[in-house]
Coordinates of N, CA and C in Angstrom, one line a residue:
M967 N 0.7 -1.1 0.1 CA 0.0 0.0 0.0 C 0.9 1.1 0.0
T968 N 0.5 2.3 -0.8 CA 1.3 3.5 -0.8 C 1.1 4.2 0.5
A969 N 2.2 4.7 0.9 CA 2.2 5.6 2.2 C 1.3 6.6 2.1
R970 N 0.4 6.9 3.2 CA -0.6 8.0 3.2 C 0.1 9.2 3.8
K971 N -0.3 10.3 3.5 CA 0.2 11.6 3.8 C -0.8 12.2 4.8
L972 N -0.3 12.6 5.8 CA -1.0 13.3 6.9 C -0.5 14.6 7.2
A973 N -1.4 15.7 7.0 CA -1.1 17.0 7.4 C -1.6 17.5 8.7
V974 N -0.8 18.3 9.3 CA -1.2 18.9 10.6 C -1.0 20.3 10.8
V975 N -2.2 21.2 11.0 CA -1.9 22.4 11.0 C -2.2 23.0 12.5
S976 N -1.3 23.5 13.1 CA -1.5 24.0 14.5 C -1.3 25.7 14.4
A977 N -2.3 26.3 15.1 CA -2.2 27.6 14.9 C -2.1 28.3 16.4
G978 N -1.2 27.5 17.3 CA -0.8 28.0 18.5 C 0.2 29.3 18.2
L979 N 0.1 30.2 19.3 CA 0.9 31.5 18.9 C 2.2 31.4 19.9
S980 N 2.2 30.6 20.9 CA 3.3 30.5 21.7 C 4.1 29.2 21.5
Q981 N 5.4 29.1 22.1 CA 6.2 27.9 21.8 C 6.8 27.6 23.1
P982 N 6.4 26.3 23.8 CA 5.4 25.6 23.3 C 4.1 26.1 23.6
S983 N 3.1 25.4 23.0 CA 1.7 25.7 23.1 C 0.7 24.5 23.5
S984 N -0.4 24.9 24.1 CA -1.3 23.8 24.5 C -1.9 23.3 23.0
T985 N -2.1 24.1 22.1 CA -2.5 23.8 20.7 C -1.6 22.9 20.0
R986 N -0.3 23.1 20.1 CA 0.6 22.0 19.4 C 0.6 20.8 20.2
M987 N 0.2 20.8 21.6 CA 0.3 19.6 22.4 C -0.9 18.8 22.1
L988 N -2.0 19.3 21.8 CA -3.2 18.6 21.4 C -3.1 18.1 19.9
A989 N -2.4 18.7 19.1 CA -2.3 18.6 17.8 C -1.3 17.2 17.8
D990 N -0.3 17.3 18.5 CA 0.7 16.2 18.7 C 0.1 14.9 19.3
R991 N -0.7 15.0 20.2 CA -1.4 13.8 20.8 C -2.6 13.2 19.7
L992 N -3.2 13.9 18.9 CA -4.0 13.5 18.0 C -3.4 12.9 16.9
V993 N -2.0 13.3 16.5 CA -1.1 12.7 15.4 C -0.8 11.3 16.1
D994 N -0.2 11.2 17.2 CA 0.2 10.1 17.7 C -0.9 9.0 17.8
A995 N -2.0 9.3 18.2 CA -3.1 8.3 18.1 C -3.6 7.8 16.7
T996 N -3.5 8.8 15.8 CA -3.9 8.5 14.4 C -2.8 7.6 13.7
V997 N -1.5 7.9 14.0 CA -0.4 7.2 13.4 C -0.4 5.9 14.0
A998 N -0.7 5.8 15.2 CA -0.7 4.5 16.1 C -1.6 3.4 15.4
R999 N -2.9 3.9 15.2 CA -4.0 3.2 14.6 C -3.7 2.7 13.1
L1000 N -3.1 3.7 12.3 CA -2.7 3.4 10.9 C -1.6 2.3 10.9
T1001 N -0.6 2.4 11.8 CA 0.4 1.5 11.8 C -0.2 0.1 12.2
E1002 N -1.0 0.0 13.2 CA -1.6 -1.3 13.5 C -2.2 -2.0 12.2
Q1003 N -2.8 -1.1 11.6 CA -3.4 -1.7 10.1 C -2.5 -1.9 9.0
G1004 N -1.1 -1.6 9.3 CA -0.2 -1.9 8.2 C -0.2 -0.7 7.2
V1005 N -0.5 0.6 7.7 CA -0.7 1.6 6.8 C 0.6 2.5 7.0
E1006 N 1.4 2.5 6.3 CA 2.6 3.8 6.3 C 2.1 5.0 6.2
V1007 N 2.5 5.9 7.1 CA 2.2 7.2 7.1 C 3.1 8.3 7.3
E1008 N 3.1 9.3 6.3 CA 4.1 10.4 6.4 C 3.4 11.6 7.0
V1009 N 4.0 12.2 8.0 CA 3.4 13.3 8.8 C 4.1 14.7 8.5
T1010 N 3.4 15.7 8.2 CA 3.9 17.0 7.9 C 3.1 18.0 9.0
T1011 N 3.8 18.3 9.8 CA 3.2 19.4 10.8 C 3.7 20.8 10.4
V1012 N 2.5 21.6 10.4 CA 2.7 23.2 10.1 C 2.4 24.0 11.2
E1013 N 3.3 24.6 11.6 CA 3.0 25.8 12.8 C 2.8 27.0 12.0
L1014 N 1.4 27.6 12.1 CA 1.1 28.6 11.2 C 1.9 30.0 11.5
R1015 N 2.3 30.0 13.1 CA 3.2 31.1 13.6 C 4.4 31.4 12.6
D1016 N 4.9 30.3 12.0 CA 6.1 30.4 11.3 C 5.8 31.0 9.9
V1017 N 4.7 30.9 9.4 CA 4.4 31.6 8.2 C 3.3 32.7 8.1
A1018 N 3.2 33.2 9.5 CA 2.2 34.4 9.6 C 2.3 35.4 8.8
S1019 N 3.6 35.9 8.6 CA 3.7 37.2 7.6 C 3.5 36.8 6.2
D1020 N 3.9 35.5 6.0 CA 3.7 35.2 4.5 C 2.1 34.8 4.2
I1021 N 1.5 34.4 5.1 CA -0.1 34.3 5.0 C -0.7 35.9 4.8
M1022 N -0.3 36.9 5.6 CA -0.8 38.2 5.6 C -0.4 38.8 4.1
N1023 N 0.9 38.5 3.6 CA 1.2 39.1 2.5 C 0.6 38.6 1.3
N1024 N 0.2 37.4 1.3 CA -0.6 36.6 0.4 C -1.9 37.1 0.3
M1025 N -2.6 37.6 1.5 CA -3.9 38.2 1.5 C -3.9 39.6 1.0
L1026 N -2.7 40.3 1.1 CA -2.7 41.5 0.6 C -2.3 41.7 -1.0
T1027 N -1.4 40.7 -1.4 CA -1.1 40.8 -2.7 C -1.7 39.7 -3.8
G1028 N -2.3 38.8 -3.1 CA -2.8 37.6 -3.9 C -1.9 36.5 -4.2
F1029 N -0.5 36.7 -3.8 CA 0.5 35.8 -4.2 C 1.2 35.1 -3.2
A1030 N 1.2 33.9 -3.1 CA 2.0 33.1 -2.0 C 3.6 33.2 -2.1
S1031 N 4.4 33.2 -1.0 CA 5.7 33.2 -1.2 C 6.0 31.6 -1.4
P1032 N 7.2 31.5 -1.9 CA 7.8 30.1 -1.8 C 7.5 29.0 -0.8
K1033 N 7.9 29.8 0.4 CA 7.6 29.0 1.8 C 6.1 28.7 2.1
L1034 N 5.3 29.7 1.8 CA 3.9 29.3 2.0 C 3.4 28.4 0.9
E1035 N 3.9 28.7 -0.2 CA 3.4 27.5 -1.3 C 3.6 26.2 -1.0
A1036 N 4.8 25.9 -0.4 CA 5.2 24.5 0.1 C 4.2 24.1 1.1
V1037 N 4.1 25.1 2.0 CA 2.9 24.7 3.1 C 1.6 24.3 2.6
I1038 N 1.1 25.1 1.6 CA -0.2 25.0 0.9 C -0.3 23.6 0.4
D1039 N 0.9 23.3 -0.4 CA 0.8 22.0 -1.4 C 0.9 20.9 -0.3
A1040 N 1.6 21.0 0.8 CA 1.7 19.8 1.7 C 0.1 19.6 2.3
V1041 N -0.5 20.7 2.7 CA -1.8 20.5 3.1 C -2.8 20.0 2.2
T1042 N -3.1 20.7 1.0 CA -4.0 20.3 0.1 C -3.7 19.1 -0.6
G1043 N -2.4 18.5 -0.5 CA -1.9 17.4 -1.2 C -2.0 16.1 -0.2
A1044 N -2.4 16.4 0.9 CA -2.4 15.3 1.9 C -3.7 14.3 1.8
D1045 N -3.6 13.3 2.4 CA -4.7 12.2 2.4 C -5.7 12.5 3.6
G1046 N -5.1 13.3 4.5 CA -5.9 13.4 5.7 C -5.5 14.9 6.4
L1047 N -6.2 15.5 7.2 CA -5.7 16.8 7.8 C -6.4 16.6 9.3
I1048 N -5.4 17.2 10.1 CA -5.7 17.4 11.6 C -5.6 18.9 11.7
A1049 N -6.6 19.6 12.2 CA -6.3 21.1 12.3 C -6.8 21.5 13.5
V1050 N -5.8 22.2 14.4 CA -6.2 22.6 15.7 C -5.9 24.2 16.0
T1051 N -6.7 24.8 16.6 CA -6.7 26.2 16.7 C -6.9 26.7 18.2
P1052 N -6.3 27.6 18.7 CA -6.9 28.1 20.0 C -8.2 29.0 19.8
I1053 N -8.9 29.0 20.8 CA -10.2 29.7 20.7 C -10.1 31.3 21.2
F1054 N -10.2 32.2 20.3 CA -10.1 33.7 21.0 C -11.5 34.2 20.6
T1055 N -12.1 35.0 21.6 CA -13.4 35.7 21.4 C -14.3 34.9 20.8
T1056 N -14.6 33.5 21.3 CA -15.7 32.5 20.9 C -15.4 31.9 19.6
S1057 N -14.3 32.1 18.9 CA -14.1 31.5 17.6 C -12.6 31.1 17.3
Y1058 N -12.3 30.6 16.1 CA -11.0 30.3 15.8 C -10.0 31.5 15.8
S1059 N -8.9 31.3 15.8 CA -7.9 32.5 15.8 C -7.9 33.1 14.5
G1060 N -7.6 34.4 14.1 CA -7.3 35.0 13.0 C -6.5 34.4 12.3
L1061 N -5.4 34.0 12.6 CA -4.4 33.4 11.9 C -4.8 32.0 11.3
F1062 N -5.5 31.3 12.1 CA -6.0 29.9 11.5 C -6.9 30.2 10.3
K1063 N -7.9 31.2 10.7 CA -9.0 31.5 9.5 C -8.2 32.0 8.3
S1064 N -7.3 32.9 8.4 CA -6.6 33.6 7.4 C -5.7 32.5 6.5
F1065 N -5.4 31.4 7.1 CA -4.6 30.4 6.3 C -5.5 29.8 5.6
F1066 N -6.8 29.4 6.0 CA -7.7 28.6 5.0 C -8.4 29.6 4.0
D1067 N -8.4 31.0 4.4 CA -8.8 31.8 3.4 C -8.1 32.0 2.1
V1068 N -6.7 31.7 2.2 CA -5.8 31.8 1.2 C -5.7 30.5 0.3
L1069 N -6.4 29.5 0.7 CA -6.5 28.2 0.0 C -7.6 28.5 -1.0
D1070 N -7.5 27.9 -2.3 CA -8.6 27.5 -3.2 C -9.7 27.0 -2.6
N1071 N -10.8 27.6 -2.8 CA -11.8 26.7 -1.9 C -12.4 25.5 -2.4
R1072 N -11.8 25.0 -3.4 CA -12.1 23.5 -3.8 C -10.8 22.6 -3.6
S1073 N -9.7 23.2 -3.0 CA -8.5 22.3 -2.7 C -8.6 21.4 -1.6
L1074 N -9.8 21.5 -0.6 CA -9.9 20.5 0.4 C -11.0 19.6 0.0
T1075 N -11.7 19.6 -1.1 CA -12.8 18.8 -1.3 C -12.5 17.3 -1.2
D1076 N -13.5 16.6 -0.3 CA -13.3 15.2 0.1 C -12.1 15.1 0.9
M1077 N -11.4 16.0 1.6 CA -10.3 15.7 2.5 C -10.9 15.3 3.9
P1078 N -10.4 14.3 4.3 CA -10.8 13.8 5.7 C -10.2 14.8 6.6
V1079 N -11.0 15.4 7.7 CA -10.5 16.4 8.5 C -10.7 16.0 10.1
L1080 N -9.8 16.1 10.8 CA -10.2 16.0 12.2 C -10.1 17.4 13.0
I1081 N -10.8 17.8 13.5 CA -10.7 19.3 14.2 C -10.6 19.4 15.6
G1082 N -9.8 20.3 16.1 CA -9.4 20.2 17.6 C -9.4 21.9 18.0
A1083 N -9.4 22.1 19.2 CA -9.4 23.5 19.7 C -9.0 23.3 21.3
T1084 N -8.2 24.5 21.7 CA -7.9 24.7 23.0 C -8.4 26.1 23.5
A1085 N -8.6 26.2 24.8 CA -9.0 27.4 25.5 C -8.8 27.2 27.0
G1086 N -9.0 28.4 27.6 CA -8.8 28.3 29.0 C -9.9 27.6 29.8
T1087 N -11.1 27.7 29.2 CA -12.2 26.9 30.0 C -13.0 26.3 28.9
A1088 N -13.8 25.3 29.5 CA -14.8 24.4 28.6 C -15.9 25.1 28.0
R1089 N -16.1 26.2 28.4 CA -17.4 27.0 27.9 C -17.1 27.4 26.4
H1090 N -15.8 27.3 25.9 CA -15.7 27.7 24.5 C -15.7 26.5 23.7
S1091 N -16.2 25.3 24.2 CA -16.0 24.0 23.3 C -16.9 24.1 22.2
L1092 N -18.1 24.9 22.3 CA -19.0 24.8 21.3 C -18.5 25.5 19.9
A1093 N -17.5 26.3 20.0 CA -16.8 26.9 18.9 C -16.5 25.8 17.7
L1094 N -16.1 24.6 18.1 CA -15.8 23.7 17.1 C -16.9 23.3 16.3
D1095 N -18.2 23.3 16.9 CA -19.4 22.9 16.1 C -20.1 24.1 15.4
Y1096 N -19.8 25.4 16.0 CA -20.5 26.5 15.3 C -19.5 27.4 14.4
A1097 N -18.3 27.1 14.6 CA -17.3 27.8 13.8 C -16.4 27.0 12.9
L1098 N -15.7 26.1 13.5 CA -14.9 25.3 12.7 C -15.4 24.4 11.7
R1099 N -16.4 23.5 12.3 CA -17.1 22.5 11.4 C -17.7 23.2 10.2
P1100 N -18.5 24.3 10.5 CA -19.2 24.9 9.2 C -18.1 25.4 8.2
M1101 N -17.0 25.9 8.7 CA -15.9 26.3 7.7 C -15.4 25.1 6.9
F1102 N -15.1 24.1 7.4 CA -14.6 23.0 6.6 C -15.8 22.4 5.8
T1103 N -17.1 22.5 6.2 CA -18.1 22.0 5.5 C -18.3 22.8 4.2
Y1104 N -18.0 24.2 4.4 CA -18.1 24.9 3.2 C -17.0 24.7 2.1
L1105 N -15.8 24.3 2.7 CA -14.7 23.9 1.8 C -14.8 22.5 1.3
H1106 N -16.0 21.8 1.5 CA -16.3 20.7 0.9 C -15.3 19.4 1.6
A1107 N -14.8 19.6 2.7 CA -14.0 18.6 3.5 C -15.0 17.7 4.1
V1108 N -14.5 16.4 4.6 CA -15.3 15.5 5.2 C -14.8 15.5 6.6
V1109 N -15.7 16.1 7.4 CA -15.1 16.4 8.9 C -15.7 15.1 9.8
V1110 N -14.7 14.5 10.6 CA -15.2 13.4 11.3 C -16.0 13.8 12.4
P1111 N -17.0 12.8 12.8 CA -18.0 13.4 13.9 C -17.3 13.9 15.1
T1112 N -16.4 13.3 15.6 CA -15.8 13.6 16.9 C -14.8 14.8 16.7
S1113 N -15.0 15.8 17.4 CA -14.0 16.9 17.5 C -13.5 16.9 19.0
V1114 N -12.3 17.5 19.1 CA -11.6 17.4 20.4 C -11.2 18.8 21.0
F1115 N -11.8 19.0 22.1 CA -11.6 20.2 22.7 C -10.8 20.1 24.0
A1116 N -9.7 20.9 24.2 CA -9.0 20.7 25.3 C -8.8 22.1 26.1
A1117 N -9.6 22.0 27.4 CA -9.4 23.4 28.3 C -8.2 23.1 29.3
S1118 N -7.7 24.2 29.9 CA -6.5 24.2 30.7 C -6.6 23.0 31.7
E1119 N -7.9 22.8 32.2 CA -8.1 21.8 33.2 C -7.9 20.3 32.7
D1120 N -8.0 20.2 31.5 CA -7.7 18.8 30.8 C -6.3 18.4 30.8
W1121 N -5.5 19.4 31.0 CA -4.0 19.2 31.0 C -3.6 18.9 32.7
G1122 N -4.5 18.7 33.7 CA -4.4 18.8 34.8 C -4.1 17.3 35.4
S1123 N -3.9 17.2 36.6 CA -3.6 15.8 37.2 C -4.6 15.1 37.9
G1124 N -6.0 15.5 37.7 CA -7.2 14.9 38.1 C -7.3 13.7 37.3
A1125 N -7.9 12.5 38.1 CA -8.1 11.3 37.2 C -9.1 11.6 36.3
D1126 N -10.1 12.2 36.5 CA -11.2 12.2 35.5 C -10.8 13.0 34.3
Q1127 N -9.9 14.2 34.4 CA -9.6 14.8 33.4 C -8.6 14.1 32.5
V1128 N -7.7 13.4 33.1 CA -6.6 12.6 32.6 C -7.3 11.6 31.7
K1129 N -8.3 10.8 32.0 CA -8.9 9.9 31.4 C -9.8 10.4 30.3
T1130 N -10.5 11.6 30.5 CA -11.4 12.1 29.5 C -10.9 12.5 28.1
L1131 N -9.7 13.3 28.3 CA -9.1 13.8 27.0 C -8.5 12.6 26.3
P1132 N -8.0 11.7 26.7 CA -7.5 10.6 25.9 C -8.5 9.9 25.2
D1133 N -9.7 9.6 25.9 CA -10.8 9.0 25.4 C -11.3 9.7 24.2
R1134 N -11.4 11.0 24.3 CA -11.9 11.8 23.1 C -10.9 11.6 21.9
I1135 N -9.7 11.8 22.2 CA -8.5 11.8 21.2 C -8.7 10.3 20.5
D1136 N -8.7 9.3 21.3 CA -8.6 8.1 20.7 C -10.1 7.8 19.7
R1137 N -11.0 8.3 20.3 CA -12.4 8.1 19.6 C -12.1 8.9 18.2
A1138 N -11.9 10.2 18.3 CA -11.6 10.8 16.9 C -10.5 10.2 16.0
A1139 N -9.5 9.7 16.6 CA -8.4 9.2 15.7 C -9.0 8.0 15.0
G1140 N -9.9 7.2 15.8 CA -10.6 6.1 15.1 C -11.4 6.3 13.9
E1141 N -12.0 7.6 14.2 CA -13.0 7.9 12.9 C -12.2 8.4 11.8
L1142 N -11.1 8.9 12.0 CA -10.1 9.5 10.9 C -9.6 8.5 10.1
V1143 N -9.0 7.4 10.7 CA -8.1 6.5 10.2 C -8.6 5.7 9.1
P1144 N -9.9 5.2 9.0 CA -10.5 4.6 7.9 C -10.6 5.4 6.8
L1145 N -10.8 6.9 6.8 CA -10.9 7.7 5.6 C -9.4 8.1 5.2
V1146 N -8.5 8.0 5.8 CA -7.1 8.4 5.6 C -6.6 7.1 4.6
A1147 N -6.9 6.0 5.4 CA -6.4 4.6 4.7 C -7.0 4.5 3.4
A1148 N -8.3 4.9 3.2 CA -9.0 4.7 1.9 C -8.8 5.8 0.9
S1149 N -8.1 6.8 1.3 CA -7.8 8.2 0.4 C -6.8 7.9 -0.6
D1150 N -6.9 8.6 -1.7 CA -6.1 8.4 -2.8 C -5.6 9.7 -3.1
R1151 N -5.9 10.9 -2.5 CA -5.5 12.1 -2.6 C -4.2 12.4 -3.1
S1152 N -3.4 11.9 -2.2 CA -1.9 12.2 -2.5 C -1.2 11.6 -3.6
S1153 N -2.1 10.6 -4.2 CA -1.4 9.9 -5.5 C -1.9 10.5 -6.7
Q1154 N -2.8 11.4 -6.4 CA -3.4 11.9 -7.8 C -2.5 12.9 -8.3
V1155 N -2.2 12.9 -9.7 CA -1.3 14.0 -10.2 C -2.0 15.3 -10.5
R1156 N -1.4 16.1 -10.2 CA -2.0 17.7 -10.4 C -1.3 18.5 -11.5
D1157 N -1.9 19.0 -12.3 CA -1.4 19.7 -13.5 C -1.2 21.2 -13.0
P1158 N 0.2 21.6 -12.7 CA 0.2 22.9 -12.2 C -0.1 24.1 -13.2
F1159 N -0.3 23.7 -14.7 CA -0.7 24.5 -15.6 C -2.1 24.4 -16.2
G1160 N -2.7 23.6 -15.4 CA -4.3 23.3 -15.7 C -5.2 24.4 -15.5
F1161 N -6.2 24.7 -16.4 CA -7.3 25.7 -16.1 C -8.1 25.4 -15.0
D1162 N -8.4 26.6 -14.3 CA -9.4 26.4 -13.3 C -10.6 25.8 -13.8
A1163 N -11.3 24.8 -13.1 CA -12.4 24.1 -13.6 C -13.6 25.1 -13.8
S1164 N -13.6 26.2 -13.2 CA -14.8 27.2 -13.4 C -14.6 28.1 -14.7
L1165 N -13.5 27.9 -15.4 CA -13.3 28.9 -16.5 C -13.8 28.2 -17.8
S1166 N -14.3 28.8 -18.7 CA -14.7 28.1 -19.9 C -13.7 28.6 -21.1
P1167 N -13.2 27.5 -21.8 CA -12.3 27.8 -22.9 C -12.8 28.8 -24.0
I1168 N -14.1 29.1 -24.0 CA -14.8 29.9 -25.0 C -15.2 31.3 -24.5
G1169 N -14.7 31.4 -23.1 CA -15.0 32.8 -22.5 C -16.1 32.6 -21.5
G1170 N -16.0 33.3 -20.6 CA -17.2 33.4 -19.6 C -16.8 32.6 -18.3
F1171 N -17.5 32.7 -17.3 CA -17.3 32.0 -16.2 C -18.5 30.9 -15.7
Q1172 N -18.1 29.7 -15.6 CA -19.0 28.9 -15.2 C -19.1 28.5 -13.8
P1173 N -20.2 28.9 -13.2 CA -20.3 28.8 -11.7 C -20.2 27.5 -11.2
S1174 N -19.4 27.2 -10.2 CA -19.2 25.9 -9.6 C -20.3 25.5 -8.6

């Protein structure tokens, strides 16, 4: 079986960050399950803070730098995506949203996606369902049913918290794995000089 490619997008602003910690745990659980099934996986992790200025320049000019282009190619060419953001003012971070704003809105079509988020308290957990899930649905991605939220207390030493977060991570990874294993996105050949499917060769714009 051809190795599957898993892209990970972390929008944490500090280093280290709880957002990256959650992303890493989701990756570990997903890779472990894929390995159990005999599926080789290549993981590419993107820290958006490292390309923040490139993202903003792309939004202002419409052109991606070589560094950002490589990140976009790694994400859109993967067989599966794990996307994790901190929650600011009841929604995803501006950096997280800006990155997905610069992607072609068809580039994530049929992409298996596991979404996660972090915040100080559990009261922000609904942002996964009213902000992140609708965004990826708009981008025609396939979002797994279980999303994973981690509040500050989930990283504590209490027995209940320690057990609950790993359970959610394991359940979400279990939903992502069969979709990634069945994906052939990374093996599809993309023509860098191909026309946008929404453009007509005889002129005019064909709505998608």
